[in-house]
Short mmCIF file of C-alpha atoms and ligand atoms in Angstrom, two decimals:
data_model
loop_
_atom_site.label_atom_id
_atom_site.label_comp_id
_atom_site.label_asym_id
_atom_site.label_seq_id
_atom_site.Cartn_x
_atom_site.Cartn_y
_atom_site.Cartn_z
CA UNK A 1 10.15 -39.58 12.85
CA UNK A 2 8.71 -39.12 9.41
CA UNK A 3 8.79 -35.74 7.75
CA UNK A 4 4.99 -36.07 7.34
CA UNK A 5 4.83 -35.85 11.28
CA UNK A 6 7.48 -33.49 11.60
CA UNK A 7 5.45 -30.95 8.98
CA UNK A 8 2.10 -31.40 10.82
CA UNK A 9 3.50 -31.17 14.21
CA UNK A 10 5.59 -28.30 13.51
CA UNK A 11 2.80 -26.57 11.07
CA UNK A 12 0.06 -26.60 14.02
CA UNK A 13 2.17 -25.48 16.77
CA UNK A 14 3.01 -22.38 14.49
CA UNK A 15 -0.63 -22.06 13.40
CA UNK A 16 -2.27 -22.27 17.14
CA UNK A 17 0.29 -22.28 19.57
CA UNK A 18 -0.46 -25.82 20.39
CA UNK A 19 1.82 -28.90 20.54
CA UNK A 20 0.10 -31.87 18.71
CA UNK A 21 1.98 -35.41 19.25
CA UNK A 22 1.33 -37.83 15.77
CA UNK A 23 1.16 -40.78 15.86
CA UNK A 24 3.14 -41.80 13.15
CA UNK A 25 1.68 -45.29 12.26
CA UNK A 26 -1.94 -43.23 11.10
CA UNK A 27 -2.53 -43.50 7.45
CA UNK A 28 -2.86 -40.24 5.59
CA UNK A 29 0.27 -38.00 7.34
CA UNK A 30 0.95 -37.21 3.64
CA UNK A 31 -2.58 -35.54 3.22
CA UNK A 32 -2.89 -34.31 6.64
CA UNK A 33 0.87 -32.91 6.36
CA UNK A 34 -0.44 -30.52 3.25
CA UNK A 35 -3.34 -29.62 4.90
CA UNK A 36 -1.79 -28.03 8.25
CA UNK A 37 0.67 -26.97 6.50
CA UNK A 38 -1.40 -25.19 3.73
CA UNK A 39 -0.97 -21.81 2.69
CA UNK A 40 -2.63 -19.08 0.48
CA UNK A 41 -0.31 -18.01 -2.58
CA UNK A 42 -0.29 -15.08 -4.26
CA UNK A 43 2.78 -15.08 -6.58
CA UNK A 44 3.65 -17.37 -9.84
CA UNK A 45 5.62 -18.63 -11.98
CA UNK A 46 5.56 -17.65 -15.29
CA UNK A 47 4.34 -21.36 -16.18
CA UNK A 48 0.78 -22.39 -17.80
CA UNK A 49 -1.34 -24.68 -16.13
CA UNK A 50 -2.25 -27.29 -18.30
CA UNK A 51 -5.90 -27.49 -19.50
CA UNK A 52 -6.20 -31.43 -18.75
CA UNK A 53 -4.36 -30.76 -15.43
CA UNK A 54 -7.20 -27.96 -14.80
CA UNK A 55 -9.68 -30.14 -15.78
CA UNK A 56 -8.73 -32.63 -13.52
CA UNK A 57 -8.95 -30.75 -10.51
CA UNK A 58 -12.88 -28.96 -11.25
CA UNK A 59 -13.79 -32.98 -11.84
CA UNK A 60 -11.88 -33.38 -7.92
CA UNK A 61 -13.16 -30.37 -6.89
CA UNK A 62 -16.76 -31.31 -8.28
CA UNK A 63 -16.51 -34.38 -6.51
CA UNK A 64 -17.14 -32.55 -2.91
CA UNK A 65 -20.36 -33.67 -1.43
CA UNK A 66 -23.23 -32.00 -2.63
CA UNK A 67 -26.44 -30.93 -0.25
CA UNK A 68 -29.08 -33.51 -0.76
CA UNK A 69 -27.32 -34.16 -4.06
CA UNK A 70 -28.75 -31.16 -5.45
CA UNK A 71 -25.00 -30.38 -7.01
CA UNK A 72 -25.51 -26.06 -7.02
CA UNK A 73 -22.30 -25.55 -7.30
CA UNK A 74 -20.94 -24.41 -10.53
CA UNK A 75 -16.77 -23.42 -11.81
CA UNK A 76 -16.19 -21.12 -14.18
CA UNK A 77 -12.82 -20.96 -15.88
CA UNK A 78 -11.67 -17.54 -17.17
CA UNK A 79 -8.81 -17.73 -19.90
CA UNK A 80 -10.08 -14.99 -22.53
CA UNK A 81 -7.44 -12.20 -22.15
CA UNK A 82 -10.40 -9.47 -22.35
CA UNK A 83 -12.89 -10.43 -19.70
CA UNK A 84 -9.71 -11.02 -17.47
CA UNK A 85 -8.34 -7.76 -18.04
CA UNK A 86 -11.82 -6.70 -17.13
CA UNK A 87 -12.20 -8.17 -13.57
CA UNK A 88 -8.79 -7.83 -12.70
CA UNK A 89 -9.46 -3.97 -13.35
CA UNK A 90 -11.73 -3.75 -10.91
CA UNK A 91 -9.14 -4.87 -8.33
CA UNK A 92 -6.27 -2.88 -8.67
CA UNK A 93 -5.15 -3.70 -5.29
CA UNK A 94 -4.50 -7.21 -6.25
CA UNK A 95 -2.37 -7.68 -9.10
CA UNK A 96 -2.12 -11.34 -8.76
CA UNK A 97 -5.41 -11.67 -10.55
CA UNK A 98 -4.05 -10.23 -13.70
CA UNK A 99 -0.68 -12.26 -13.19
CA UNK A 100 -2.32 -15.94 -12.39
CA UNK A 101 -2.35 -18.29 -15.04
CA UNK A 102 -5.46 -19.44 -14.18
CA UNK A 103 -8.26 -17.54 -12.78
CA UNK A 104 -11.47 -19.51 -11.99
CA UNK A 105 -14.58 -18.41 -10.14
CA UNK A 106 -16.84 -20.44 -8.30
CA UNK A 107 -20.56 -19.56 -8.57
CA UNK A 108 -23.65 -20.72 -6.32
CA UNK A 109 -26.44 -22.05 -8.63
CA UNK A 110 -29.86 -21.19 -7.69
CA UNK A 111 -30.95 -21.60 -10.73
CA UNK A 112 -30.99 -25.44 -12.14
CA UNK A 113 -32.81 -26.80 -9.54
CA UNK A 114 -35.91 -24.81 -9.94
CA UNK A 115 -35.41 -25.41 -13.96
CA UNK A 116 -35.40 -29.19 -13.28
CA UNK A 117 -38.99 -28.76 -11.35
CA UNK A 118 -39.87 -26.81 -14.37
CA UNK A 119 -38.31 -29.76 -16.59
CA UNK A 120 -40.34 -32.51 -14.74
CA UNK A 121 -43.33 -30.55 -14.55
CA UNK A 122 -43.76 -30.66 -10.58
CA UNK A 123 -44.19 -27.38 -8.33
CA UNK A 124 -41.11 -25.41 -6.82
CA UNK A 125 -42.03 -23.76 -3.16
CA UNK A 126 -38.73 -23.44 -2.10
CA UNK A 127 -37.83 -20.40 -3.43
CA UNK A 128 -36.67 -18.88 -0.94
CA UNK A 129 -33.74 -17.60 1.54
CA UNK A 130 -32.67 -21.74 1.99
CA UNK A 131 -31.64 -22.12 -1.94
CA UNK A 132 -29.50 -19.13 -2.17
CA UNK A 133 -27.94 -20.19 0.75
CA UNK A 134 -27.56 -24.06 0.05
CA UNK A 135 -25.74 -23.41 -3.02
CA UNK A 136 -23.53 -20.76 -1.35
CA UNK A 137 -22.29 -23.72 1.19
CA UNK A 138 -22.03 -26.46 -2.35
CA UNK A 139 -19.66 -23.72 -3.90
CA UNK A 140 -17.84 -23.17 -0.47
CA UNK A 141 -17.43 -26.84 -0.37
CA UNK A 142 -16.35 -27.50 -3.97
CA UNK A 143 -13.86 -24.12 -3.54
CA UNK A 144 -12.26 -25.50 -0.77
CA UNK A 145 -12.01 -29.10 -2.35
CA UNK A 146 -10.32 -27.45 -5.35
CA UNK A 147 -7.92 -26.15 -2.82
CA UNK A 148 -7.16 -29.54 -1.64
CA UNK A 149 -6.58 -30.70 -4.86
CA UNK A 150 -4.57 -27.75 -6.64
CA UNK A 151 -1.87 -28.13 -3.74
CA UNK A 152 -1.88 -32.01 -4.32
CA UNK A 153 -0.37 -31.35 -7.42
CA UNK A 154 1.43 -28.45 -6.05
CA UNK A 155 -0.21 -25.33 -7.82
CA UNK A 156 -0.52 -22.57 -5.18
CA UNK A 157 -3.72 -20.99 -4.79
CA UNK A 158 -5.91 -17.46 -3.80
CA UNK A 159 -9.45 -17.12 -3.17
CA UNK A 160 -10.45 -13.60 -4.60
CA UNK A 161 -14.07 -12.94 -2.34
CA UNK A 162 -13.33 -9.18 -3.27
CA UNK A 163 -14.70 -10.02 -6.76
CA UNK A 164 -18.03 -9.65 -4.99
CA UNK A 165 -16.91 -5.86 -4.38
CA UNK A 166 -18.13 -5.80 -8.07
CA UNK A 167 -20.78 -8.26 -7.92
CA UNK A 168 -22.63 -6.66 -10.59
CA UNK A 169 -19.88 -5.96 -12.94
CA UNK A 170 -18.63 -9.10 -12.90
CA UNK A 171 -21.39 -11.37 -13.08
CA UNK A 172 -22.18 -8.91 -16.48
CA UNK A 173 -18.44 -9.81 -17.74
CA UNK A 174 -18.96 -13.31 -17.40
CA UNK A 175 -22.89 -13.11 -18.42
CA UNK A 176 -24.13 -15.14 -15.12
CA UNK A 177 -27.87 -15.39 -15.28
CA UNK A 178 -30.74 -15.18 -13.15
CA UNK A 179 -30.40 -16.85 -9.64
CA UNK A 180 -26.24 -17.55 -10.33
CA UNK A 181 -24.04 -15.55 -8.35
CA UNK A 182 -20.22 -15.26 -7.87
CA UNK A 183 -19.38 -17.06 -3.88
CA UNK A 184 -15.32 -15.98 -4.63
CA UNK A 185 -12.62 -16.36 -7.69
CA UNK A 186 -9.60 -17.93 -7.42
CA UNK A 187 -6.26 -17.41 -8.74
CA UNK A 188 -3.52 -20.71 -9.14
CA UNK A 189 -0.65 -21.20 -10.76
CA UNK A 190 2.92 -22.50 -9.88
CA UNK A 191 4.31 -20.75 -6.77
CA UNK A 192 7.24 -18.77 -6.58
CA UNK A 193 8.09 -18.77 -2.79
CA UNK A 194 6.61 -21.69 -0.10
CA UNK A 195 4.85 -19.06 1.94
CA UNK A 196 4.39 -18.80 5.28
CA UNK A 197 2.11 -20.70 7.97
CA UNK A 198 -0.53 -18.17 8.93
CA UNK A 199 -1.52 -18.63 12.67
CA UNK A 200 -4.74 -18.99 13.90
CA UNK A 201 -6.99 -18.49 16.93
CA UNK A 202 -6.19 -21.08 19.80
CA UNK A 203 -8.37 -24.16 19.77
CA UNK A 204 -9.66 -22.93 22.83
CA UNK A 205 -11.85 -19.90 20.83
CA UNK A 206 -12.53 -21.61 18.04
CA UNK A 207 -13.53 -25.45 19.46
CA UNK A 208 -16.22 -26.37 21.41
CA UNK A 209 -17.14 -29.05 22.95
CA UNK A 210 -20.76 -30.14 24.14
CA UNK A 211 -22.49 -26.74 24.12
CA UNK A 212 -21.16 -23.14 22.74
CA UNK A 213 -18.70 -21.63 25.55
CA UNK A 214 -16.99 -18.31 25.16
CA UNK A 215 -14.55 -18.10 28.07
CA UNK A 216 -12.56 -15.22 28.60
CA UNK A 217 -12.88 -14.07 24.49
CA UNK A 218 -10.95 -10.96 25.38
CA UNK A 219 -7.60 -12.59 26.73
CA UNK A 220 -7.51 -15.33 24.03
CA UNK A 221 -7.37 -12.78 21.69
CA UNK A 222 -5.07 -10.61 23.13
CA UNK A 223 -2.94 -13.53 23.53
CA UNK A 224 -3.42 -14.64 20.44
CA UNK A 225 -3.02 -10.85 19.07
CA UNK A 226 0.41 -11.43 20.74
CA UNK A 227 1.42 -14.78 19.44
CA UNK A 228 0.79 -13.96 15.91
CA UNK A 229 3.04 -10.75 16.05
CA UNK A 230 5.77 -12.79 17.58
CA UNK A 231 5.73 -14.76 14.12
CA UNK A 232 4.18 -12.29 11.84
CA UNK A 233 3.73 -8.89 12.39
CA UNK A 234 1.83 -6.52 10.21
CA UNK A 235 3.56 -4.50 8.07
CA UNK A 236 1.42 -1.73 7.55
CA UNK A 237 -1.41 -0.28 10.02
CA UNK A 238 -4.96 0.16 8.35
CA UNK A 239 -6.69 3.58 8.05
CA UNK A 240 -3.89 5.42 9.63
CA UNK A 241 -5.99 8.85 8.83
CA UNK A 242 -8.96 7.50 11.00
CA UNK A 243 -7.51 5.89 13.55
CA UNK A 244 -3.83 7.37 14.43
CA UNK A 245 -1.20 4.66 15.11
CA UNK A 246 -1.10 2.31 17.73
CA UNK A 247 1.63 1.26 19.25
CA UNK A 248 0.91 -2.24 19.32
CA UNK A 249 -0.66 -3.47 16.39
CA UNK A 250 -2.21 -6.80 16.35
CA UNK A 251 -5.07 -8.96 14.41
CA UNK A 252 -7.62 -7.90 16.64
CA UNK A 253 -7.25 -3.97 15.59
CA UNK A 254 -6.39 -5.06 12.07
CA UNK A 255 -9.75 -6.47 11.63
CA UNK A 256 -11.58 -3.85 14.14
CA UNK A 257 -10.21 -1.63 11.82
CA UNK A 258 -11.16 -3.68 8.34
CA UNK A 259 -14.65 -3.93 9.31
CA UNK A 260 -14.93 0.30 11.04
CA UNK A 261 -15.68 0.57 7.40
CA UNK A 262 -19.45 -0.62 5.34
CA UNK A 263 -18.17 -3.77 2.81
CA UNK A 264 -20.37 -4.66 0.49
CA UNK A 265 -23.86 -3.57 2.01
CA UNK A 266 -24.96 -3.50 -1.42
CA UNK A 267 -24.72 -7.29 -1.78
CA UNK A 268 -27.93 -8.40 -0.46
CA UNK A 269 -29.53 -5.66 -3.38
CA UNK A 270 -27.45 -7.60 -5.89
CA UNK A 271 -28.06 -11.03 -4.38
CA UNK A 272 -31.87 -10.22 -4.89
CA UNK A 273 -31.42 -8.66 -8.55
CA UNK A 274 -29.64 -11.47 -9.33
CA UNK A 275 -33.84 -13.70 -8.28
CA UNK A 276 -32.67 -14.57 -5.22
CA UNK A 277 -35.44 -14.20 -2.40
CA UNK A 278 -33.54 -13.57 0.78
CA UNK A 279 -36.58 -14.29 3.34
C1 FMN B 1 -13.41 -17.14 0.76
C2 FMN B 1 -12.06 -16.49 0.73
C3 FMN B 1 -11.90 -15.28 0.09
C4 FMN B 1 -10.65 -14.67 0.00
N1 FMN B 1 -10.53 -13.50 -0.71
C5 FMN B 1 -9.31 -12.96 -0.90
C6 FMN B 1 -9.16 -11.83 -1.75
O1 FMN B 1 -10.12 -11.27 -2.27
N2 FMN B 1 -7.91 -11.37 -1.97
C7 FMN B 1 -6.80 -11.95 -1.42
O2 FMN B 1 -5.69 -11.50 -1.69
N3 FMN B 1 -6.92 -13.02 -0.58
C8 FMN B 1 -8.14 -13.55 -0.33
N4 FMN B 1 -8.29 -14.67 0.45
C9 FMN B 1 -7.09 -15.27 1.07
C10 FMN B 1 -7.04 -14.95 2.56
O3 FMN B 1 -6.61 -13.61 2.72
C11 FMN B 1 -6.09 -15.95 3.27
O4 FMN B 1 -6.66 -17.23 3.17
C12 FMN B 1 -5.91 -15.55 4.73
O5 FMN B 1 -5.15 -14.36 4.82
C13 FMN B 1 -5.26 -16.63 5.54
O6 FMN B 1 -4.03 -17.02 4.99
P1 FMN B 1 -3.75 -18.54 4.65
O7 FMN B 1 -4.73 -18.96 3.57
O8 FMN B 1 -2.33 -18.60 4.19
O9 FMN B 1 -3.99 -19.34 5.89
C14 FMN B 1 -9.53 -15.27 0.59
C15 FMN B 1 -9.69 -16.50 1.27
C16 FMN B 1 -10.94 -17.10 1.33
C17 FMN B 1 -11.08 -18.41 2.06
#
């Protein structure tokens, strides 16, 4: 058997609890091997990323489809040591932002379509909750193409949505206009480690087929609460102070427990400052 099918096979039984069989005559393992197998990196090696190499993968990334065309989506790269020192001090929880070689963000652009109307002379009614969030998808769409790409070549990669925690701030560091808005950053350089496989939700929460069906939501995710601390436990227990200790600590209190807590209620204020009409 290939080690294509081996990876993929082996990668989505630890990420769902499911066995696949691959059928090892389909084109693509190599791809499909990288993506099951993909993981979120967070350490690097003290290597730079080459600026054509970078290049390279915004053009791949830029190459995702694009809603209607309308291409919203926008990349940022961030190499000047001051702004970086900036955003990274607003997340002192993460040092990898500081330590990446490479720290892009991706930003939903609201903003060139309506200057195009403008441009061509013709009226712009759509101005409204539909634009913000059809270039939030394009940027979600090229981020997630850049992913594909980076580990290609074998960078490792981090989304950073937490930039968002400091919306404001850092769309002033990196002097985003009217109707631009940061969707995440995203850290990449040459990994130090593989990483780990992180399991996910059984198929059977997370796939429908036909219509919506929720089945018995509360057993799938205590079993998959289970399954996941069978391969990786937590290591620490959130908000300790608020909510004692629990004795069995799975994903479902981790993120009960992530979310007790208001995140970023401020962003729809800051989505709107930013010309953005939410309705
Ligand atoms: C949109 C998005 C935003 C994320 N933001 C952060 C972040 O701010 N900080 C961080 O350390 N990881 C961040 N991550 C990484 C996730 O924590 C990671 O993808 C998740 O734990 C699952 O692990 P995996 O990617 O290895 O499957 C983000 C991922 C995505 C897709």
């Amino acid at each position: 058997m290939s080690d294509a099918v081996d990876t993929i096979e082996n990668a989505l039984f630890e990420r769902f609890g499911e066995r696949f069989v691959v059928d090892p005559t389909l084109p693509g393992l190599d791809e499909l091997a990288r993506i099951s197998a993909r993981r979120v990196h967070r350490r690097y090696l003290p290597r730079a990323v080459a600026p054509q190499l970078l290049r390279l993968l915004c053009a791949c990334a830029l190459s995702a489809p694009s809603k209607s065309d309308l291409q919203q989506a926008d990349i940022l790269i961030v190499r000047d040591n001051e702004r970086l020192n900036a955003i990274a001090g607003l997340l002192p929880a993460m040092p990898w932002v500081r330590e990446a070689p490479v720290f892009l963000v991706f930003l939903a652009n609201g903003r060139r379509v309506p200057q195009v109307a403008r441009m061509r002379g013709k009226p712009f009614p759509n101005d409204h909750l539909d634009l913000f969030f059809n270039a939030t998808v394009d940027a979600a769409i090229v981020l997630a193409t850049f992913l594909r790409a980076a580990e290609a070549v074998g960078l490792g990669c981090c989304p950073i949505s937490v930039i968002r925690d400091h919306a404001r701030e850092v769309s002033e560091i990196l002097e985003l206009p009217q109707k631009v808005v940061p969707v995440a950053g995203m850290c990449v350089g040459w990994p130090t480690e593989e990483g780990r496989v992180s399991p996910r939700l059984s198929l059977d929460t997370t796939l429908h087929e036909e219509r919506f069906k929720e089945g018995d939501l509360s057993a799938e995710i205590d079993a998959y609460d289970h399954r996941r601390a069978g391969l990786r436990p937590y290591r620490n227990q959130r908000d300790v102070k608020r909510f004692g200790t629990a004795s069995f600590y799975g994903w479902s209190e981790d993120k009960a427990r992530q979310y007790a807590a208001p995140a970023r209620a401020d962003f729809g204020d800051f989505v709107r400052s930013q010309g953005f009409h939410l309705d």
